[in-house]
Tab-separated table of C-alpha atoms and ligand atoms in Angstrom:
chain	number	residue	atom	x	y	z
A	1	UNK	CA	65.994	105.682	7.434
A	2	UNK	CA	63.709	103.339	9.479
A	3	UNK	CA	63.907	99.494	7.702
A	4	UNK	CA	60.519	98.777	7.819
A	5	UNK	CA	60.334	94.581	8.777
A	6	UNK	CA	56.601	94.418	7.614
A	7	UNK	CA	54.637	95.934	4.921
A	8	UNK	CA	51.633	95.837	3.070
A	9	UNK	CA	50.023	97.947	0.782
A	10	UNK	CA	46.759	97.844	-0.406
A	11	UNK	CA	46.762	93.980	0.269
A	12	UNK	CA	43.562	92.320	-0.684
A	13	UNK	CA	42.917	88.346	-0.024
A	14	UNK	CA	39.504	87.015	-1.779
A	15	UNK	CA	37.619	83.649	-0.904
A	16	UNK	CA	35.175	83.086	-3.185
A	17	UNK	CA	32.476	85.455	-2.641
A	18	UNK	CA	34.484	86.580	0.976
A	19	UNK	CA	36.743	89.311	0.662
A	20	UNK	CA	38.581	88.293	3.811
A	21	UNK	CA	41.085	91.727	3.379
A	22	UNK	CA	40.610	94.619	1.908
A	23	UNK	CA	42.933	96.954	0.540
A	24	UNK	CA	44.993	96.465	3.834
A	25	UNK	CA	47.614	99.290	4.315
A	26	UNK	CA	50.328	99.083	7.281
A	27	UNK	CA	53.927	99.040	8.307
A	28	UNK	CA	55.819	98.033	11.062
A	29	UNK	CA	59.806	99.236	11.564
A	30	UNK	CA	62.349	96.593	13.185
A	31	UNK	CA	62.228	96.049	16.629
A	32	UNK	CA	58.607	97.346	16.673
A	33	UNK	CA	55.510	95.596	18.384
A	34	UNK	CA	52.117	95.837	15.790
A	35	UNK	CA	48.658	94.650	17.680
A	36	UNK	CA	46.485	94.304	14.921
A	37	UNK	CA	43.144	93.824	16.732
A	38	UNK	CA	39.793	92.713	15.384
A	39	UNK	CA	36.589	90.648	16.199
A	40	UNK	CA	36.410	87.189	15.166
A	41	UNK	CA	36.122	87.119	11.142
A	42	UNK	CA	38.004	90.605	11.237
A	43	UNK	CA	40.319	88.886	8.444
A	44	UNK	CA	43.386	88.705	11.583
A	45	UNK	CA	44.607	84.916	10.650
A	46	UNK	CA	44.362	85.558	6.968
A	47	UNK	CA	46.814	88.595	7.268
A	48	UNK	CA	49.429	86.670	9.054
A	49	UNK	CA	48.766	83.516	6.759
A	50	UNK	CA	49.944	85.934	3.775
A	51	UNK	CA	52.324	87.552	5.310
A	52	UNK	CA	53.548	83.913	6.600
A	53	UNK	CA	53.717	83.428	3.029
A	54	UNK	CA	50.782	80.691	3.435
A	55	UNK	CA	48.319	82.192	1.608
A	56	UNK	CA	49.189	84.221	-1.976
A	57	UNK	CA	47.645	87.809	-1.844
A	58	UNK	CA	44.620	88.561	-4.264
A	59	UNK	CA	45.735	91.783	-5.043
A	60	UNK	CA	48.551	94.839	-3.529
A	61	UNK	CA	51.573	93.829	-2.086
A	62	UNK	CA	53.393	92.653	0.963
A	63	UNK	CA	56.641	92.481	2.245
A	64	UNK	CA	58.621	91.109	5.399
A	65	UNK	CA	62.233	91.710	5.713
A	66	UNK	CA	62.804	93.686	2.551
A	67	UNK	CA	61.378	90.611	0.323
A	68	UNK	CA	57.793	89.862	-1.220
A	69	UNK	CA	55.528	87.278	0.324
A	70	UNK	CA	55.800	85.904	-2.973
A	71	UNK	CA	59.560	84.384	-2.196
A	72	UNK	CA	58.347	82.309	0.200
A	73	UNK	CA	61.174	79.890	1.297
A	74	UNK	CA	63.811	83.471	1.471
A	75	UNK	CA	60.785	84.507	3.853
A	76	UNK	CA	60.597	81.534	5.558
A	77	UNK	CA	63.881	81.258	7.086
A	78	UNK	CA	63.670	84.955	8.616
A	79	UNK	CA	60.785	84.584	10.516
A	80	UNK	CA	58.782	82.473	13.291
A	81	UNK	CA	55.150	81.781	14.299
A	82	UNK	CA	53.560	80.822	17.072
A	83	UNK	CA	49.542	80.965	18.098
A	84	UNK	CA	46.803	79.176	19.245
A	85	UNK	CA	47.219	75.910	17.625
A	86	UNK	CA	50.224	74.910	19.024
A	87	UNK	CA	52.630	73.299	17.085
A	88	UNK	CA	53.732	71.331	20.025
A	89	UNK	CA	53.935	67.398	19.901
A	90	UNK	CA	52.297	66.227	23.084
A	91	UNK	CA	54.150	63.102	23.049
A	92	UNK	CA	57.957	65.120	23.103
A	93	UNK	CA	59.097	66.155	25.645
A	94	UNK	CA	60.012	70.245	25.417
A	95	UNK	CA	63.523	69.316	24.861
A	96	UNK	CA	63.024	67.245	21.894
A	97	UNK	CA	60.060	69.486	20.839
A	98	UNK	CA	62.806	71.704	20.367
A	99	UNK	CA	65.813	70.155	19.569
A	100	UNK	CA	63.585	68.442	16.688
A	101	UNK	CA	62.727	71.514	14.881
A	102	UNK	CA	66.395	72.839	15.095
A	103	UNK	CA	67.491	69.713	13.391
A	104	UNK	CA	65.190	70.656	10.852
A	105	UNK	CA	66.238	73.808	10.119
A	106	UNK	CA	69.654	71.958	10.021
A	107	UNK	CA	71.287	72.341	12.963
A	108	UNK	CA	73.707	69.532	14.508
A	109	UNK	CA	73.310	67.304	17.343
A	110	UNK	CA	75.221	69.154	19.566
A	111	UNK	CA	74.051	73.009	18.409
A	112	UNK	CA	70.824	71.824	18.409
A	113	UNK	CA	70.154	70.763	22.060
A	114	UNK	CA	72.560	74.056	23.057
A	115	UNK	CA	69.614	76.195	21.333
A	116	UNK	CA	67.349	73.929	22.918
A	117	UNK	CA	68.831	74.355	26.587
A	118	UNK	CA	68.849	77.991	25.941
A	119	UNK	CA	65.377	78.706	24.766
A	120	UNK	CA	64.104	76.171	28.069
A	121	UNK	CA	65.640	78.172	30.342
A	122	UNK	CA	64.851	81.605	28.972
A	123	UNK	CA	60.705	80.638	29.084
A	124	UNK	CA	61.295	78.947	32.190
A	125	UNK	CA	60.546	75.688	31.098
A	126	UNK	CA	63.977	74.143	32.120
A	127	UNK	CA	61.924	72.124	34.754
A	128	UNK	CA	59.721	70.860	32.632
A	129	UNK	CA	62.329	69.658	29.771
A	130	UNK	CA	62.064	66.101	30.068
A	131	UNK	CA	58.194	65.715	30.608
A	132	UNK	CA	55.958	64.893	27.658
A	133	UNK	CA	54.772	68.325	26.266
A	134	UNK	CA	51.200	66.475	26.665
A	135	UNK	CA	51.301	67.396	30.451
A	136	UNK	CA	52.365	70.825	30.617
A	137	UNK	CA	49.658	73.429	31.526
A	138	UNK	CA	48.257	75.592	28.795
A	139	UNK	CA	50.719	78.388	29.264
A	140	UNK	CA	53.538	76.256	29.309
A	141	UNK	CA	52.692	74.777	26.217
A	142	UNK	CA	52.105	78.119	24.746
A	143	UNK	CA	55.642	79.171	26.144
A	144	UNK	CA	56.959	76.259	24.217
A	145	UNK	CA	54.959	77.306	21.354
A	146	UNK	CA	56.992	80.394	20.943
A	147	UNK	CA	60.512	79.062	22.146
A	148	UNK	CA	59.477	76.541	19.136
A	149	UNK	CA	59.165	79.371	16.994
A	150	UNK	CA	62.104	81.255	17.944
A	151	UNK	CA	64.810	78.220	17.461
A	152	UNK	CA	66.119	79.635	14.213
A	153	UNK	CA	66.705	83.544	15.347
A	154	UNK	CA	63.551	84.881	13.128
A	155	UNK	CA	64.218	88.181	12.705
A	156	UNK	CA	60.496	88.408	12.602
A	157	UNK	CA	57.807	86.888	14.872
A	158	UNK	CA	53.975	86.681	14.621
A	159	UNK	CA	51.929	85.590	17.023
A	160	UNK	CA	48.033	84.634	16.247
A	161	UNK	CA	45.993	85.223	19.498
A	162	UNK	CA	48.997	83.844	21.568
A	163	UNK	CA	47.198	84.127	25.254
A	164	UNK	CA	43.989	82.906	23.530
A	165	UNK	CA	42.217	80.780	26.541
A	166	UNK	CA	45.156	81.419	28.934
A	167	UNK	CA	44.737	82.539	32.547
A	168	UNK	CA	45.710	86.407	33.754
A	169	UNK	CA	48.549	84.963	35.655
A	170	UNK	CA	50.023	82.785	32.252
A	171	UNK	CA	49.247	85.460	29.878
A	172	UNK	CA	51.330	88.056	32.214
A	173	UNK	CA	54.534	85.602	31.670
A	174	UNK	CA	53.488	85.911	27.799
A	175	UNK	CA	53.206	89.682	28.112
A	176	UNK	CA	56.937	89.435	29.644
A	177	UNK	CA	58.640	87.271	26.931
A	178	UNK	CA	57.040	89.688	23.927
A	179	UNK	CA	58.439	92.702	25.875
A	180	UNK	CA	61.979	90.675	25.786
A	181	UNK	CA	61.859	89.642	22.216
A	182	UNK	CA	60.838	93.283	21.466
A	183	UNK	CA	63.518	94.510	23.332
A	184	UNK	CA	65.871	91.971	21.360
A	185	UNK	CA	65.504	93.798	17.995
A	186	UNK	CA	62.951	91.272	17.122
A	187	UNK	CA	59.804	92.585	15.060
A	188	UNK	CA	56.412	91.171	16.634
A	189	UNK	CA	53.140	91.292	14.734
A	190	UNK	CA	50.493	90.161	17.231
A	191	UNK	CA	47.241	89.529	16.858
A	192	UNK	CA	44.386	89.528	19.459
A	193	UNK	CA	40.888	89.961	20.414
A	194	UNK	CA	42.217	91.319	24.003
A	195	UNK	CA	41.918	95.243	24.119
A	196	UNK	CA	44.468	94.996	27.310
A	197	UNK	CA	46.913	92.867	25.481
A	198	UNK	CA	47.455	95.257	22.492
A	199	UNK	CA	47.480	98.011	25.056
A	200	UNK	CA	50.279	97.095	27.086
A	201	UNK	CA	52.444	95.717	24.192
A	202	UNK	CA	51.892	97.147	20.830
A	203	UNK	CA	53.959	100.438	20.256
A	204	UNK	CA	51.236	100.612	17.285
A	205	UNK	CA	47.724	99.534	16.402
A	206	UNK	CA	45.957	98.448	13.347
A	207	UNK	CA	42.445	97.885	14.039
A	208	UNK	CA	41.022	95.743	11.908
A	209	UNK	CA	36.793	95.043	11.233
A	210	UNK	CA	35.430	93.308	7.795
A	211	UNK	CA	38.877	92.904	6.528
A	212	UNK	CA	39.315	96.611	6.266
A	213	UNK	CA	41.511	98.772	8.341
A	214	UNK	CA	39.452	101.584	10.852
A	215	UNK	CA	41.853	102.688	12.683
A	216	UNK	CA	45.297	102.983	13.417
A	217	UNK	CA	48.254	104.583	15.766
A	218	UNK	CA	49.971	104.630	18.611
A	219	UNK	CA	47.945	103.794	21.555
A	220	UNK	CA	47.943	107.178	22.656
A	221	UNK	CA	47.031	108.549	19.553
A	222	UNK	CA	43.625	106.132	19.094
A	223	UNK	CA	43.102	106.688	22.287
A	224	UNK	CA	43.220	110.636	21.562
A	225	UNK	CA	40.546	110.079	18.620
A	226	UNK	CA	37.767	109.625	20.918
A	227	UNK	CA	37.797	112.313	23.426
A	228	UNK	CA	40.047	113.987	26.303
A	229	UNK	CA	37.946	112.056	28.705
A	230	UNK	CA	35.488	108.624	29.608
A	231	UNK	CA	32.440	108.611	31.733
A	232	UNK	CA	31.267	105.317	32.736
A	233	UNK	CA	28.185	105.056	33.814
A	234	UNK	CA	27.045	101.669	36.059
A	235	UNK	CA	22.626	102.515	36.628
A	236	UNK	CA	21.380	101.360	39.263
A	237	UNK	CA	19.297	98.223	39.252
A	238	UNK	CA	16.996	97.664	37.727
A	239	UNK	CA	17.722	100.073	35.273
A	240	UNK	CA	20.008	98.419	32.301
A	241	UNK	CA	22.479	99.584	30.151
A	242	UNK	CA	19.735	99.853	27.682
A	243	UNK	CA	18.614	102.923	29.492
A	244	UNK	CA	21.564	104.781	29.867
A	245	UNK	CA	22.693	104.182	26.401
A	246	UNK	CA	19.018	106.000	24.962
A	247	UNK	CA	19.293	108.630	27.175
A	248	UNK	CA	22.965	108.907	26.167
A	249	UNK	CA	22.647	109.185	22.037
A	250	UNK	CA	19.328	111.417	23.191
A	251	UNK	CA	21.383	113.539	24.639
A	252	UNK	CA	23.451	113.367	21.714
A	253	UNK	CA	26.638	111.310	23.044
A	254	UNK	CA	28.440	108.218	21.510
A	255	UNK	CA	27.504	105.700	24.150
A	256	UNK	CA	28.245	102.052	23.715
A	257	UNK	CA	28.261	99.263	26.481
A	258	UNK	CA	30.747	95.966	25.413
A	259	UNK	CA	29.157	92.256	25.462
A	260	UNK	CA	27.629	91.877	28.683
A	261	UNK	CA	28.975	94.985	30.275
A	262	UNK	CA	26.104	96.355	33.322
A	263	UNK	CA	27.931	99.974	32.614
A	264	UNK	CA	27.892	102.458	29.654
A	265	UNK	CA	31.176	104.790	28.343
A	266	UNK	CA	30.580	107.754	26.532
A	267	UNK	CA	33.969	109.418	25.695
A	268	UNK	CA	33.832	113.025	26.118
A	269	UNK	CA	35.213	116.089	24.063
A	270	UNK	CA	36.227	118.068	27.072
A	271	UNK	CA	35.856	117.302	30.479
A	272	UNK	CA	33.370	120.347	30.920
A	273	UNK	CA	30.558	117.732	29.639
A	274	UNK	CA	30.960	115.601	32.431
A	275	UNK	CA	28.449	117.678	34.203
A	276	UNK	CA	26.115	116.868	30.864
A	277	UNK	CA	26.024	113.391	31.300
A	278	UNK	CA	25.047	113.341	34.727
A	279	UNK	CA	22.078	116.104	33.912
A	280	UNK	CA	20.819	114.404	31.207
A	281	UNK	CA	20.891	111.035	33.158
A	282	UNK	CA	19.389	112.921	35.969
A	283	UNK	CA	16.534	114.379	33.495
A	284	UNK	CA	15.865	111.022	32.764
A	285	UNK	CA	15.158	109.777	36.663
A	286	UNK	CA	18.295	107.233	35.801
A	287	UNK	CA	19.398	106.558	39.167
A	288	UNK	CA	23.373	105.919	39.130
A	289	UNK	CA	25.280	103.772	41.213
A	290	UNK	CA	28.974	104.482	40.255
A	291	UNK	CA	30.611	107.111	38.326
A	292	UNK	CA	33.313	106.756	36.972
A	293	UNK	CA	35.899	109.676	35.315
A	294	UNK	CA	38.897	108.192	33.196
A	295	UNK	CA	41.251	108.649	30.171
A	296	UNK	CA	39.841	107.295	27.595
A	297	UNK	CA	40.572	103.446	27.664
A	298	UNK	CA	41.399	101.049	24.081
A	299	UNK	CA	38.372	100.037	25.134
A	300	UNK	CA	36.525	103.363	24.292
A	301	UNK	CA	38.107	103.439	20.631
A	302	UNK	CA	37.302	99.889	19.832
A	303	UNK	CA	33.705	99.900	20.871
A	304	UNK	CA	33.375	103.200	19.420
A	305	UNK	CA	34.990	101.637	16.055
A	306	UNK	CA	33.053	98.776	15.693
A	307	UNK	CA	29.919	99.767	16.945
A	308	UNK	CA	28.644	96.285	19.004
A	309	UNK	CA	25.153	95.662	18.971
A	310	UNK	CA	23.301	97.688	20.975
A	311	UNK	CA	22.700	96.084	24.498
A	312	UNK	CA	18.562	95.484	25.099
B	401	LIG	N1	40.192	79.403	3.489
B	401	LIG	C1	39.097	80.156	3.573
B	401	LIG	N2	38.038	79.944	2.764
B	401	LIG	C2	36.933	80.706	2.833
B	401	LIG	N3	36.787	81.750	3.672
B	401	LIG	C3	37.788	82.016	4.494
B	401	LIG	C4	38.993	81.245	4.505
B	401	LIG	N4	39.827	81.771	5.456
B	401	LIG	C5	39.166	82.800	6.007
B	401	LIG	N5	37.949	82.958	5.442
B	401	LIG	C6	36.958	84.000	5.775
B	401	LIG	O1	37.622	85.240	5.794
B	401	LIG	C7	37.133	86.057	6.865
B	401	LIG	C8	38.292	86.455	7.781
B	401	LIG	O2	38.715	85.314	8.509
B	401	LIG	P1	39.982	85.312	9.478
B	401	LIG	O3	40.148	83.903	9.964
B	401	LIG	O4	41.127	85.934	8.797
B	401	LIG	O5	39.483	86.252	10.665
B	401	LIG	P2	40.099	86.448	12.108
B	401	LIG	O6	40.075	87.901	12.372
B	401	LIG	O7	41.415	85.769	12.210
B	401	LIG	O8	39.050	85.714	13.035
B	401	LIG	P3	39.282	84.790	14.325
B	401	LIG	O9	39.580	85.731	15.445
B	401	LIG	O10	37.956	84.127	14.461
B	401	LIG	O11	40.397	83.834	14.032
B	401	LIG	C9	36.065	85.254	7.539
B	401	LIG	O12	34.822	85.646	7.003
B	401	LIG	C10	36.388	83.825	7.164
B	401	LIG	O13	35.226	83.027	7.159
């Protein structure tokens, strides 16, 4: 049988008159990568603060390793976290950075700068070791981040919004150390506001929006949910997005353009409809200067899921 590292069920955390998650449902089996993915306020952080055993649930349960969130010091010694407020000390270097926190989880002198050694070299930091943490770049304080996080063996690992801010080059390195600790046996739960991210890592997705869960599979399988195809549709100027996306839902497609975007993506049932979007955009005197034909994307789902303001 598959040991499932995380679970919740039903798991419902209450602020006041916020109700920050909402009968939460999910699992993830060892050795798995989860991308639970969500706008800000989604209720991301307050999911990994229970299961992190840092926040008591309101209601349902959760588990991580076999044991309730409830036990929190068992908990605590089986997993790691890392995320966008470091818990680097700027004025350590990386090597006592580490070889601090494996004292603290009890290690000796000599074990602990061993681990320490190790963990440099493997986020290829080994450079870096004796600098003060306070002048490493922001992905090499990240990488320390999660070496940090990793000095006791957690069996499980969650990472809030860990390339948060970085640059495409530092969050690639990221990307590559996940895949590793993944590969490891090590259970990830990773949280993140980039579609991309959760693409390329997660084996599964929970999407979260409002604290409730809207959707959730394999990538493949979301990606399924919203059509066999994507047509993306860039007008030409001065025609907006605004246009396209009327003429779109006129023509009675889901069409949805993210933050900013100049182009609109309708998914599409079958790729016979192609040829409708480009009638009905033609019907319109929308003037189209690219085209574009694709699986559908993350993208597609996640716009489709949580329905972004529409673009005027
Ligand atoms: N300690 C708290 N007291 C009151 N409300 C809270 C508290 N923690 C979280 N919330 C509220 O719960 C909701 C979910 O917040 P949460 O931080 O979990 O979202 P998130 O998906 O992690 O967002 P972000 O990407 O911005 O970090 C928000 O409405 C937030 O204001």
């Amino acid at each position: 049988m598959t040991e499932l590292m995380i679970e919740a069920d039903r798991l419902t955390r209450v602020f006041g008159d916020v109700t920050a998650l909402d009968t939460v449902t999910l699992t993830a089996p060892r050795g798995a990568v989860l991308g639970l993915l969500g706008h800000n306020g989604a209720g991301k952080t307050t999911l990994v603060n229970v299961l992190t055993t840092q926040v008591p649930p309101s209601s349902g349960t959760a588990r991580v390793a076999g044991l309730d969130v409830r036990q929190g010091d068992q908990i605590r010694a089986l997993i790691g976290l890392a995320g966008q407020f470091a818990a680097v000390d700027g004025q350590l270097s990386g090597l006592d950075n580490l070889i601090t926190v494996a004292r603290l989880l009890g290690a000796g002198r000599r074990a602990a700068y061993a681990r320490a050694a190790e963990l440099l070299d493997l986020f290829g930091l080994a450079g870096a070791a004796r600098r003060p943490a306070r002048t490493y770049s922001g992905g090499m304080r990240r990488r320390l981040d999660l070496a940090m996080s990793l000095v006791g063996h957690p069996e499980v690992i969650f990472l809030d919004e860990p390339t948060a801010g970085l640059d495409p080059e530092s969050r690639l390195v990221l990307w590559r150390i996940v895949g590793r600790l993944a590969r490891d046996g090590i259970t990830v739960l990773l949280t993140t506001q980039y579609i991309e991210e959760a693409d390329r890592l997660a084996d599964a997705i929970v999407v979260l929006s409002g604290g409730r869960v809207v959707a959730s599979g394999t990538p493949a399988e979301l990606k399924a949910q919203v059509g066999t195809s994507s047509v993306r549709v860039t007008p030409v100027w001065p025609h907006g997005p605004a246009r396209v996306l009327d003429c779109l839902s006129e023509a009675g497609f889901r069409a949805f353009a993210g933050p900013g975007a100049r182009s609109v993506s309708t998914p599409v049932a079958e790729p016979g409809l192609v040829a409708s979007v480009v009638r009905a955009l033609d019907a319109a005197g929308i003037g189209v200067s690219e085209l574009n034909v694709t699986e559908p994307t993350l993208n597609d789902v996640y716009l489709n899921l949580i329905k972004p303001e529409p673009v005027r």
